[in-house]
CSV table of C-alpha atoms in Angstrom, one decimal:
chain,number,residue,atom,x,y,z
A,711,MET,CA,0.0,0.0,0.0
A,712,THR,CA,1.2,3.5,-0.7
A,713,ASN,CA,-0.1,6.9,0.3
A,714,PRO,CA,0.3,9.1,-2.8
A,715,ARG,CA,0.0,12.3,-0.7
A,716,SER,CA,2.9,11.5,1.7
A,717,GLY,CA,6.1,13.5,1.6
A,718,GLY,CA,4.8,15.9,-1.0
A,719,GLY,CA,4.3,13.1,-3.6
A,720,LYS,CA,7.5,11.1,-3.0
A,721,THR,CA,5.7,8.0,-4.2
A,722,ALA,CA,5.4,9.4,-7.7
A,723,ARG,CA,8.7,11.3,-7.6
A,724,TYR,CA,10.7,8.1,-6.9
A,725,SER,CA,8.5,5.9,-9.1
A,726,LEU,CA,7.8,3.6,-6.2
A,727,VAL,CA,4.7,2.1,-7.7
A,728,GLN,CA,6.4,1.0,-10.9
A,729,ARG,CA,9.5,-0.2,-9.1
A,730,ALA,CA,7.4,-2.3,-6.6
A,731,GLU,CA,5.4,-3.8,-9.5
A,732,ASP,CA,8.5,-4.7,-11.4
A,733,MET,CA,9.5,-6.8,-8.4
A,734,GLY,CA,6.1,-8.6,-8.4
A,735,ALA,CA,4.3,-6.7,-5.8
A,736,GLN,CA,0.6,-5.8,-6.0
A,737,VAL,CA,0.3,-2.1,-5.2
A,738,TRP,CA,-2.8,-0.6,-3.6
A,739,MET,CA,-3.3,3.2,-3.1
A,740,THR,CA,-4.9,4.8,-0.1
A,741,SER,CA,-7.8,7.3,-0.6
A,742,ALA,CA,-10.5,9.1,1.3
A,743,GLU,CA,-12.6,5.9,1.3
A,744,ARG,CA,-9.7,3.3,1.7
A,745,ASP,CA,-7.4,3.8,4.6
A,746,ALA,CA,-4.0,2.0,5.0
A,747,ALA,CA,-5.1,-0.4,7.7
A,748,SER,CA,-8.2,-1.5,5.9
A,749,LEU,CA,-6.2,-2.1,2.7
A,750,ALA,CA,-3.6,-4.1,4.6
A,751,ARG,CA,-6.2,-6.3,6.2
A,752,ARG,CA,-7.9,-6.9,2.8
A,753,ALA,CA,-4.4,-7.8,1.4
A,754,VAL,CA,-4.0,-10.4,4.1
A,755,ARG,CA,-7.5,-11.9,3.4
A,756,GLU,CA,-6.6,-12.2,-0.3
A,757,GLY,CA,-3.4,-14.2,0.6
A,758,ALA,CA,-0.6,-11.7,0.9
A,759,GLN,CA,2.3,-13.2,2.8
A,760,LEU,CA,4.2,-10.0,3.1
A,761,LEU,CA,3.1,-6.4,3.5
A,762,GLY,CA,4.8,-3.3,2.3
A,763,VAL,CA,4.1,0.3,3.1
A,764,ALA,CA,5.3,3.5,1.4
A,765,GLY,CA,4.3,6.7,3.3
A,766,GLY,CA,4.8,8.8,6.3
A,767,ASP,CA,5.1,7.5,9.9
A,768,GLY,CA,1.3,7.6,10.5
A,769,THR,CA,0.7,5.4,7.5
A,770,VAL,CA,3.6,3.1,8.4
A,771,SER,CA,2.1,2.8,12.0
A,772,ALA,CA,-1.3,1.7,10.7
A,773,VAL,CA,0.1,-1.0,8.4
A,774,ALA,CA,2.6,-2.1,11.0
A,775,ALA,CA,-0.2,-2.9,13.5
A,776,VAL,CA,-1.9,-5.1,10.9
A,777,ALA,CA,1.4,-6.8,10.0
A,778,ALA,CA,2.1,-7.6,13.7
A,779,ASP,CA,-1.4,-8.9,14.4
A,780,GLU,CA,-1.5,-11.0,11.3
A,781,GLY,CA,2.1,-12.4,11.7
A,782,ARG,CA,3.3,-10.9,8.3
A,783,PRO,CA,6.7,-9.4,7.7
A,784,LEU,CA,6.7,-5.7,6.8
A,785,VAL,CA,8.8,-3.7,4.3
A,786,VAL,CA,9.0,0.0,4.9
A,787,ALA,CA,9.7,2.5,2.1
A,788,PRO,CA,10.4,6.0,3.6
A,789,ALA,CA,8.1,8.2,1.5
A,790,GLY,CA,6.9,10.6,4.2
A,791,THR,CA,8.2,13.9,5.4
A,792,ARG,CA,10.2,12.9,8.5
A,793,ASN,CA,10.3,9.1,8.3
A,794,HIS,CA,11.7,8.7,11.9
A,795,PHE,CA,10.8,5.0,12.1
A,796,ALA,CA,12.6,4.2,8.7
A,797,ARG,CA,15.6,6.4,9.8
A,798,ASP,CA,15.9,4.4,13.0
A,799,LEU,CA,15.7,1.2,11.1
A,800,GLY,CA,18.8,2.3,9.2
A,801,LEU,CA,17.1,2.9,5.8
A,802,ASP,CA,18.3,5.3,3.2
A,803,LEU,CA,16.0,8.4,3.4
A,804,ARG,CA,17.5,10.0,0.3
A,805,ASP,CA,16.2,7.2,-2.0
A,806,PRO,CA,13.1,5.5,-0.7
A,807,GLY,CA,13.2,3.0,-3.6
A,808,ARG,CA,16.2,1.3,-2.2
A,809,ALA,CA,14.1,-0.1,0.6
A,810,LEU,CA,12.1,-2.1,-2.0
A,811,ASP,CA,15.1,-4.4,-2.5
A,812,ALA,CA,13.9,-6.1,0.7
A,813,LEU,CA,11.0,-7.5,-1.4
A,814,ILE,CA,13.4,-9.7,-3.3
A,815,GLU,CA,16.0,-10.5,-0.6
A,816,GLY,CA,15.7,-8.9,2.7
A,817,GLU,CA,17.2,-9.3,6.2
A,818,ALA,CA,14.8,-9.9,9.0
A,819,MET,CA,14.7,-7.9,12.2
A,820,GLN,CA,12.3,-8.1,15.2
A,821,VAL,CA,11.4,-4.8,16.6
A,822,ASP,CA,9.1,-3.5,19.4
A,823,LEU,CA,5.8,-1.6,19.0
A,824,GLY,CA,4.4,0.9,21.4
A,825,VAL,CA,0.7,0.4,22.3
A,826,LEU,CA,-1.9,2.8,23.4
A,827,GLY,CA,-5.0,0.8,24.2
A,828,SER,CA,-5.7,-0.9,21.0
A,829,ARG,CA,-3.7,1.6,19.0
A,830,VAL,CA,-0.1,1.0,17.9
A,831,PHE,CA,2.6,3.6,17.6
A,832,VAL,CA,6.1,3.2,16.0
A,833,ASN,CA,7.6,6.5,17.1
A,834,ASN,CA,5.9,8.4,19.9
A,835,VAL,CA,2.9,9.8,21.7
A,836,SER,CA,3.2,13.5,22.6
A,837,PHE,CA,1.2,15.9,24.7
A,838,GLY,CA,1.6,19.6,25.0
A,839,MET,CA,3.1,22.0,22.5
A,840,TYR,CA,3.6,19.5,19.6
A,841,ALA,CA,0.1,18.0,20.0
A,842,ASP,CA,-1.4,21.5,20.0
A,843,ALA,CA,0.5,22.4,16.9
A,844,LEU,CA,-0.9,19.4,15.1
A,845,LEU,CA,-4.4,20.8,15.6
A,846,GLU,CA,-3.6,24.2,14.0
A,847,PRO,CA,-5.2,24.7,10.6
A,848,GLY,CA,-2.7,24.3,7.9
A,849,TYR,CA,-0.2,22.4,10.0
A,850,ARG,CA,1.0,20.2,7.2
A,851,GLU,CA,1.5,23.1,4.8
A,852,ASP,CA,3.3,25.4,7.3
A,853,LYS,CA,4.6,23.7,10.4
A,854,PRO,CA,6.8,26.6,11.6
A,855,ARG,CA,3.8,28.9,11.6
A,856,ALA,CA,1.7,26.4,13.6
A,857,PHE,CA,4.5,26.0,16.3
A,858,ALA,CA,4.9,29.8,16.4
A,859,THR,CA,1.2,30.1,17.1
A,860,VAL,CA,1.0,27.7,20.1
A,861,ALA,CA,4.6,28.2,21.5
A,862,PRO,CA,4.2,31.6,23.3
A,863,ASP,CA,1.9,30.4,26.1
A,864,TYR,CA,4.1,27.3,26.7
A,865,LEU,CA,7.3,29.5,26.7
A,866,LYS,CA,5.7,31.8,29.3
A,867,GLY,CA,4.6,28.8,31.5
A,868,LYS,CA,0.9,29.7,30.9
A,869,GLN,CA,0.0,26.6,29.0
A,870,TRP,CA,0.4,23.0,30.2
A,871,VAL,CA,-0.9,19.4,29.9
A,872,GLU,CA,-4.0,18.8,32.0
A,873,ALA,CA,-2.7,15.6,33.5
A,874,ARG,CA,-0.5,14.0,36.1
A,875,VAL,CA,2.3,11.7,35.1
A,876,ASP,CA,3.7,8.9,37.3
A,877,THR,CA,7.6,8.9,37.3
A,878,PRO,CA,10.1,6.9,39.3
A,879,TRP,CA,10.6,10.0,41.4
A,880,GLY,CA,7.0,10.8,42.1
A,881,THR,CA,4.1,12.3,40.2
A,882,VAL,CA,4.6,15.4,38.0
A,883,GLU,CA,1.4,17.5,38.0
A,884,TYR,CA,0.5,19.6,34.9
A,885,PRO,CA,3.7,19.4,33.0
A,886,GLN,CA,4.4,21.5,29.9
A,887,VAL,CA,5.4,18.6,27.6
A,888,VAL,CA,5.1,14.8,27.8
A,889,LEU,CA,6.8,12.6,25.2
A,890,ILE,CA,6.5,8.8,25.3
A,891,SER,CA,8.5,6.9,22.7
A,892,ASN,CA,8.7,3.4,21.4
A,893,ASN,CA,12.2,2.7,22.8
A,894,PRO,CA,14.2,5.5,24.4
A,895,TYR,CA,15.7,8.3,22.4
A,896,HIS,CA,19.4,8.9,22.5
A,897,LEU,CA,20.0,12.1,24.5
A,898,ALA,CA,23.8,12.1,25.3
A,899,THR,CA,25.3,13.2,22.0
A,900,PRO,CA,24.1,16.4,20.3
A,901,ARG,CA,24.7,15.1,16.8
A,902,TRP,CA,22.4,12.1,17.4
A,903,LEU,CA,19.9,13.7,19.7
A,904,GLY,CA,16.5,12.2,19.1
A,905,ARG,CA,17.7,9.0,17.4
A,906,ARG,CA,16.9,5.5,18.6
A,907,PHE,CA,19.9,3.3,18.3
A,908,SER,CA,17.8,0.3,19.2
A,909,LEU,CA,14.1,-0.5,18.6
A,910,ALA,CA,14.3,-3.7,20.6
A,911,THR,CA,15.0,-2.8,24.2
A,912,GLY,CA,11.5,-3.8,25.4
A,913,GLU,CA,11.0,-0.4,27.1
A,914,LEU,CA,9.3,2.9,26.4
A,915,GLY,CA,11.2,6.1,26.7
A,916,ALA,CA,9.7,9.1,28.6
A,917,ILE,CA,10.6,12.8,28.7
A,918,VAL,CA,8.6,15.2,30.9
A,919,LEU,CA,9.2,18.9,31.1
A,920,LYS,CA,7.7,20.3,34.3
A,921,ARG,CA,5.7,23.5,34.3
A,922,PRO,CA,8.2,26.1,35.7
A,923,ALA,CA,7.3,29.3,37.4
A,924,GLN,CA,9.1,31.1,34.6
A,925,ALA,CA,10.2,29.0,31.6
A,926,PRO,CA,13.6,29.8,30.0
A,927,PRO,CA,13.5,32.1,27.1
A,928,ASP,CA,14.6,29.4,24.6
A,929,LEU,CA,12.7,26.4,25.8
A,930,LEU,CA,13.8,24.0,23.1
A,931,ARG,CA,17.5,24.9,23.4
A,932,HIS,CA,17.2,24.5,27.2
A,933,LEU,CA,15.7,21.1,26.8
A,934,ARG,CA,18.3,20.0,24.3
A,935,ASP,CA,21.2,21.2,26.5
A,936,GLU,CA,19.7,19.6,29.6
A,937,LEU,CA,19.0,16.3,28.0
A,938,ARG,CA,22.4,15.8,26.3
A,939,LEU,CA,24.1,15.9,29.7
A,940,ARG,CA,21.9,13.0,31.0
A,941,LYS,CA,22.3,9.3,31.1
A,942,ARG,CA,19.4,7.0,30.5
A,943,ASP,CA,18.0,6.8,34.1
A,944,VAL,CA,18.6,9.8,36.3
A,945,SER,CA,16.6,11.8,38.8
A,946,PRO,CA,15.2,15.1,37.6
A,947,SER,CA,17.3,18.3,37.9
A,948,ASP,CA,16.1,21.5,39.5
A,949,ASP,CA,15.3,22.7,36.1
A,950,GLY,CA,12.5,20.2,35.8
A,951,VAL,CA,13.3,17.8,33.0
A,952,VAL,CA,12.5,14.2,33.9
A,953,VAL,CA,13.8,11.3,31.8
A,954,TRP,CA,13.4,7.6,32.3
A,955,SER,CA,12.5,4.4,30.6
A,956,ALA,CA,9.9,1.7,31.6
A,957,PRO,CA,7.7,-1.0,30.1
A,958,GLY,CA,4.6,1.1,30.9
A,959,ILE,CA,3.8,4.8,31.5
A,960,THR,CA,0.5,6.3,32.7
A,961,LEU,CA,-1.1,9.7,32.6
A,962,HIS,CA,-4.0,10.5,35.0
A,963,GLY,CA,-6.2,13.6,35.0
A,964,ASP,CA,-9.5,15.1,36.0
A,965,VAL,CA,-10.5,16.0,32.5
A,966,ARG,CA,-12.2,13.6,30.1
A,967,HIS,CA,-9.8,13.8,27.2
A,968,LEU,CA,-6.3,15.0,26.2
A,969,GLU,CA,-5.2,16.2,22.8
A,970,ALA,CA,-2.2,14.1,21.6
A,971,GLY,CA,0.0,13.5,18.7
A,972,VAL,CA,0.4,9.8,17.8
A,973,ASP,CA,3.1,9.2,15.2
A,974,GLY,CA,2.4,12.7,13.9
A,975,GLU,CA,-1.4,12.3,13.7
A,976,ALA,CA,-3.7,14.4,15.9
A,977,VAL,CA,-6.0,12.3,18.1
A,978,ARG,CA,-8.1,12.9,21.3
A,979,LEU,CA,-7.4,10.3,24.0
A,980,PRO,CA,-9.6,9.4,27.0
A,981,LEU,CA,-8.0,9.5,30.4
A,982,PRO,CA,-6.3,7.6,32.0
A,983,VAL,CA,-3.8,7.3,29.1
A,984,VAL,CA,-1.9,4.0,29.5
A,985,CYS,CA,1.1,3.3,27.2
A,986,GLY,CA,2.8,0.0,27.0
A,987,ILE,CA,5.1,-2.0,24.7
A,988,ARG,CA,5.0,-5.2,22.7
A,989,PRO,CA,8.5,-6.5,22.7
A,990,GLY,CA,9.6,-8.0,19.3
A,991,ALA,CA,6.0,-7.8,18.0
A,992,LEU,CA,6.9,-6.7,14.4
A,993,ARG,CA,9.2,-8.5,11.9
A,994,VAL,CA,10.6,-6.0,9.4
A,995,LEU,CA,12.5,-7.0,6.2
A,996,LEU,CA,15.4,-4.6,5.4
A,997,PRO,CA,17.5,-4.3,2.3
A,998,LYS,CA,21.1,-5.6,2.8
A,999,ASP,CA,22.5,-2.4,1.3
A,1000,ARG,CA,21.5,0.4,3.6
A,1001,PRO,CA,23.3,3.1,5.6
A,1002,GLY,CA,22.5,1.5,9.0
A,1003,VAL,CA,22.1,3.2,12.4
A,1004,PRO,CA,25.1,5.2,13.6
A,1005,GLY,CA,26.8,3.7,16.7
A,1006,ALA,CA,24.4,0.8,16.9
A,1007,PRO,CA,25.9,-2.5,18.2
A,1008,ALA,CA,26.4,-5.1,15.7
A,1009,ALA,CA,24.0,-7.5,17.4
A,1010,SER,CA,21.9,-7.8,20.5
A,1011,ALA,CA,19.8,-10.5,22.2
A,1012,ARG,CA,16.8,-9.2,20.4
A,1013,GLY,CA,16.6,-7.0,17.3
A,1014,GLU,CA,19.7,-8.4,15.8
A,1015,ILE,CA,19.9,-9.3,12.1
A,1016,LEU,CA,18.4,-12.8,11.9
A,1017,ASP,CA,19.9,-13.9,8.6
A,1018,LYS,CA,23.3,-12.1,8.0
A,1019,PRO,CA,25.4,-13.8,5.3
A,1020,GLY,CA,27.5,-16.5,6.7
A,1021,GLN,CA,25.5,-17.1,9.8
A,1022,ASP,CA,23.5,-20.2,10.5
A,1023,ARG,CA,20.2,-18.5,11.1
A,1024,PRO,CA,16.7,-19.3,9.8
A,1025,ARG,CA,15.6,-17.4,6.7
A,1026,PRO,CA,12.1,-15.7,6.9
A,1027,ARG,CA,9.4,-18.2,6.3
A,1028,SER,CA,7.5,-16.0,3.9
A,1029,ARG,CA,9.7,-15.0,1.0
A,1030,PRO,CA,8.4,-12.5,-1.6
A,1031,ARG,CA,7.8,-13.9,-5.1
A,1032,SER,CA,8.1,-12.2,-8.4
A,1033,ARG,CA,5.4,-14.2,-10.2
A,1034,ALA,CA,1.8,-13.0,-10.1
A,1035,GLY,CA,-0.8,-14.6,-7.9
A,1036,SER,CA,-2.2,-14.4,-4.4
A,1037,GLU,CA,1.1,-15.1,-2.8
A,1038,ARG,CA,2.9,-12.0,-4.1
A,1039,PRO,CA,3.7,-9.2,-1.7
A,1040,SER,CA,1.4,-6.3,-1.3
A,1041,LEU,CA,2.7,-2.8,-0.9
A,1042,CYS,CA,0.4,-0.8,1.3
A,1043,GLY,CA,0.2,2.7,2.4
């Protein structure tokens, strides 16, 4: 499945449909009437043994949920704007078509999925300034303007998240920003700030910015400088940034709903908000020729490459086929 609107039309610009069909895949396009998840489930019913998705992180998340539930491997082509999940898989963001090589001969990797009730997220769930920006009219067309509209009240400490967050050091009431990620973000090195070197730790990452009496004049720079000095599990500083990791994180509150951003999509969530993780829930197929993740260890107990050349490891059960028929892969998005 492919989302033709993602990334300003990357699907057409990189000829992803033609390239996938040349490899034997059946390509289905999303539309106002046909969302990515529905198309993915239909593809499985019609016999697809492998699912592929070309689109942004929201589209990828929807198809990943189906792939995990149905036990199908997933190929991800980074055809969105940010492509954070594909980036942290080590894929080449400059040429989305290179990811399609996994349809012919891919290396399998097991990765975690974040869960929010019945909903899956591959990147993060955010509350506060980012979530509010998503709700601004024209956010997709002019993101800087949307952030400039919502930022002032947060920078002045006049706006906050109407919730309480349980942390290892007590409960934080009415924070400014809450970010819960599928695996922790790297925070120690400025160059790689916001990267995930592993998608298979079995834990969520959490960053909570308390509501200060007077926020620093450059909130984002303050947060960056504060976090890069931190290790993975530390107590909060006097400046009010709390960082930790856990298999589950909960937000409580007295209001009925919170506005949130889930993998870049604006949603309204009922309280309490309970986030968890499904370790190793998703099998992704990756092309052998890809940039990789900087600084990532060569292997780990989970999330390692299962079928590197020269290793006696099982190949994926469901191999894509180039011939036509119900067993060929389906590219969804």
